[in-house]
Amino acid sequence: MNRIATREANPGIADAELLAWLLDNSIPIPGTGRRIGLDAVIGFVPGLGDVLSGGIGLLVVLRGVQRGLPTIVVARMLANVGLDFVVGSIPVIGDAFDLWYKSNSRNVALLRRYSERPGASTAAQWAFFAGLLAAIGLVALGFVWLIWSLIGALVG
């Protein structure tokens, strides 16, 4: 399906696509073939920039809610925005992360996929959250082990 037909078949996705393009890919970096967007530029303003770009990114998620996307897909979209916000808040590392992890473009791809094929499998989204929970569990176990080891070293 071409872009014009997609826009006619899925009204409301075009504005999310435009917003994602502005935030993630609207500014070419001369001589590199890479593009950044306003998200990366706004992110240079400490604190406020990441809050502002994260808030604007939530508009794409809102479009997914309005389109009736499955809850797990909306949760994945929120996780994308959250990851971009949290890592993007780290000075220097976050700015580099914004060049690679384009959460808004990822969210528009999810929006487009589940709007065009409402019955599409959500197995990948469930797998993402299973992996995320496993990673959080491993980190928690690591902290418990570390604390236990420190207490053992202090007591013993």
Short mmCIF file of C-alpha atoms in Angstrom, two decimals:
data_model
loop_
_atom_site.label_atom_id
_atom_site.label_comp_id
_atom_site.label_asym_id
_atom_site.label_seq_id
_atom_site.Cartn_x
_atom_site.Cartn_y
_atom_site.Cartn_z
CA MET A 1 0.00 0.00 0.00
CA ASN A 2 1.53 3.36 -0.96
CA ARG A 3 1.78 6.32 1.43
CA ILE A 4 -1.22 8.18 -0.03
CA ALA A 5 -3.43 5.11 0.23
CA THR A 6 -2.12 4.47 3.75
CA ARG A 7 -3.00 8.00 4.82
CA GLU A 8 -6.48 7.68 3.34
CA ALA A 9 -7.02 4.25 4.91
CA ASN A 10 -5.61 5.32 8.26
CA PRO A 11 -6.50 8.95 8.92
CA GLY A 12 -4.61 10.40 11.84
CA ILE A 13 -1.44 8.41 11.29
CA ALA A 14 -0.04 11.09 8.97
CA ASP A 15 0.20 13.61 11.80
CA ALA A 16 2.01 11.06 13.99
CA GLU A 17 4.40 10.30 11.12
CA LEU A 18 5.12 14.02 10.65
CA LEU A 19 5.70 14.51 14.37
CA ALA A 20 8.06 11.50 14.50
CA TRP A 21 9.96 12.78 11.47
CA LEU A 22 10.35 16.24 13.04
CA LEU A 23 11.54 14.77 16.34
CA ASP A 24 13.81 12.03 14.95
CA ASN A 25 14.96 12.68 11.37
CA SER A 26 14.30 16.22 10.17
CA ILE A 27 17.86 17.58 10.31
CA PRO A 28 20.57 16.10 8.07
CA ILE A 29 24.11 15.98 9.46
CA PRO A 30 26.34 17.17 6.59
CA GLY A 31 28.83 14.63 5.28
CA THR A 32 27.56 11.72 7.38
CA GLY A 33 24.39 10.51 5.71
CA ARG A 34 22.81 10.50 9.19
CA ARG A 35 19.88 12.55 10.37
CA ILE A 36 18.81 13.83 13.75
CA GLY A 37 15.66 15.57 14.79
CA LEU A 38 14.44 18.19 17.17
CA ASP A 39 14.48 15.60 19.98
CA ALA A 40 18.28 15.56 19.89
CA VAL A 41 18.50 19.36 19.66
CA ILE A 42 15.96 19.99 22.43
CA GLY A 43 17.76 17.36 24.52
CA PHE A 44 20.79 19.65 24.83
CA VAL A 45 18.80 21.83 27.22
CA PRO A 46 19.45 20.16 30.59
CA GLY A 47 16.35 18.80 32.30
CA LEU A 48 13.71 20.78 30.47
CA GLY A 49 14.71 19.53 27.01
CA ASP A 50 14.20 15.86 27.83
CA VAL A 51 10.91 16.54 29.61
CA LEU A 52 9.66 18.57 26.63
CA SER A 53 10.69 16.06 23.97
CA GLY A 54 9.30 13.16 26.05
CA GLY A 55 6.01 15.02 26.44
CA ILE A 56 5.79 15.65 22.72
CA GLY A 57 6.64 12.00 22.07
CA LEU A 58 3.63 11.01 24.16
CA LEU A 59 1.44 12.53 21.44
CA VAL A 60 2.38 9.61 19.16
CA VAL A 61 1.42 7.20 21.96
CA LEU A 62 -1.87 9.06 22.38
CA ARG A 63 -2.59 8.49 18.69
CA GLY A 64 -2.06 4.76 19.29
CA VAL A 65 -4.55 4.84 22.17
CA GLN A 66 -7.05 6.69 19.97
CA ARG A 67 -6.60 4.09 17.22
CA GLY A 68 -7.42 1.30 19.69
CA LEU A 69 -4.06 -0.45 19.60
CA PRO A 70 -3.72 -3.44 21.93
CA THR A 71 -2.74 -2.49 25.48
CA ILE A 72 0.58 -4.36 25.25
CA VAL A 73 1.50 -2.34 22.13
CA VAL A 74 0.67 0.94 23.87
CA ALA A 75 2.77 -0.23 26.83
CA ARG A 76 5.66 -0.92 24.44
CA MET A 77 5.25 2.58 22.98
CA LEU A 78 5.35 4.05 26.50
CA ALA A 79 8.45 1.97 27.24
CA ASN A 80 10.12 3.42 24.13
CA VAL A 81 9.35 6.98 25.26
CA GLY A 82 10.43 6.17 28.83
CA LEU A 83 13.73 4.65 27.69
CA ASP A 84 14.41 7.66 25.48
CA PHE A 85 13.62 9.97 28.40
CA VAL A 86 15.68 8.13 31.03
CA VAL A 87 18.79 7.48 28.92
CA GLY A 88 18.41 10.82 27.13
CA SER A 89 18.64 12.55 30.52
CA ILE A 90 22.22 11.36 31.02
CA PRO A 91 24.62 14.10 29.90
CA VAL A 92 26.62 13.30 26.72
CA ILE A 93 25.62 9.60 26.71
CA GLY A 94 21.98 10.57 26.34
CA ASP A 95 22.72 12.88 23.44
CA ALA A 96 24.61 10.10 21.66
CA PHE A 97 21.74 7.71 22.44
CA ASP A 98 19.29 10.10 20.75
CA LEU A 99 21.26 9.72 17.51
CA TRP A 100 20.64 5.97 17.53
CA TYR A 101 17.42 5.22 19.40
CA LYS A 102 14.64 7.07 17.64
CA SER A 103 11.71 6.24 19.91
CA ASN A 104 9.17 8.26 17.95
CA SER A 105 9.99 6.51 14.68
CA ARG A 106 9.79 3.16 16.47
CA ASN A 107 6.40 4.13 17.87
CA VAL A 108 5.06 5.22 14.48
CA ALA A 109 6.17 1.86 13.05
CA LEU A 110 4.16 0.13 15.81
CA LEU A 111 1.21 2.45 15.20
CA ARG A 112 1.29 1.79 11.48
CA ARG A 113 1.68 -2.01 11.88
CA TYR A 114 -1.18 -2.49 14.32
CA SER A 115 -3.45 0.02 12.55
CA GLU A 116 -2.99 -1.65 9.17
CA ARG A 117 -3.26 -5.19 10.59
CA PRO A 118 -5.38 -5.04 13.75
CA GLY A 119 -5.07 -8.80 14.28
CA ALA A 120 -1.27 -8.81 14.04
CA SER A 121 0.52 -10.90 16.62
CA THR A 122 1.65 -9.11 19.76
CA ALA A 123 4.10 -11.90 20.66
CA ALA A 124 7.12 -9.65 20.06
CA GLN A 125 5.76 -7.05 22.47
CA TRP A 126 5.14 -9.69 25.14
CA ALA A 127 8.66 -11.06 24.56
CA PHE A 128 10.09 -7.56 25.00
CA PHE A 129 8.43 -7.19 28.40
CA ALA A 130 9.41 -10.73 29.43
CA GLY A 131 13.02 -9.86 28.60
CA LEU A 132 12.73 -6.56 30.42
CA LEU A 133 11.36 -8.27 33.54
CA ALA A 134 14.14 -10.87 33.36
CA ALA A 135 16.77 -8.12 33.11
CA ILE A 136 15.25 -6.23 36.05
CA GLY A 137 15.16 -9.47 38.03
CA LEU A 138 18.83 -10.17 37.30
CA VAL A 139 19.81 -6.65 38.34
CA ALA A 140 17.78 -7.02 41.55
CA LEU A 141 19.45 -10.36 42.30
CA GLY A 142 22.82 -8.76 41.64
CA PHE A 143 22.07 -6.01 44.15
CA VAL A 144 20.90 -8.54 46.74
CA TRP A 145 24.08 -10.57 46.22
CA LEU A 146 26.21 -7.41 46.48
CA ILE A 147 24.52 -6.27 49.69
CA TRP A 148 24.74 -9.79 51.14
CA SER A 149 28.45 -9.92 50.29
CA LEU A 150 29.11 -6.50 51.83
CA ILE A 151 27.25 -7.44 55.01
CA GLY A 152 29.17 -10.72 55.17
CA ALA A 153 32.49 -8.87 54.74
CA LEU A 154 31.59 -6.37 57.47
CA VAL A 155 30.34 -8.96 59.93
CA GLY A 156 32.94 -11.66 59.19
#
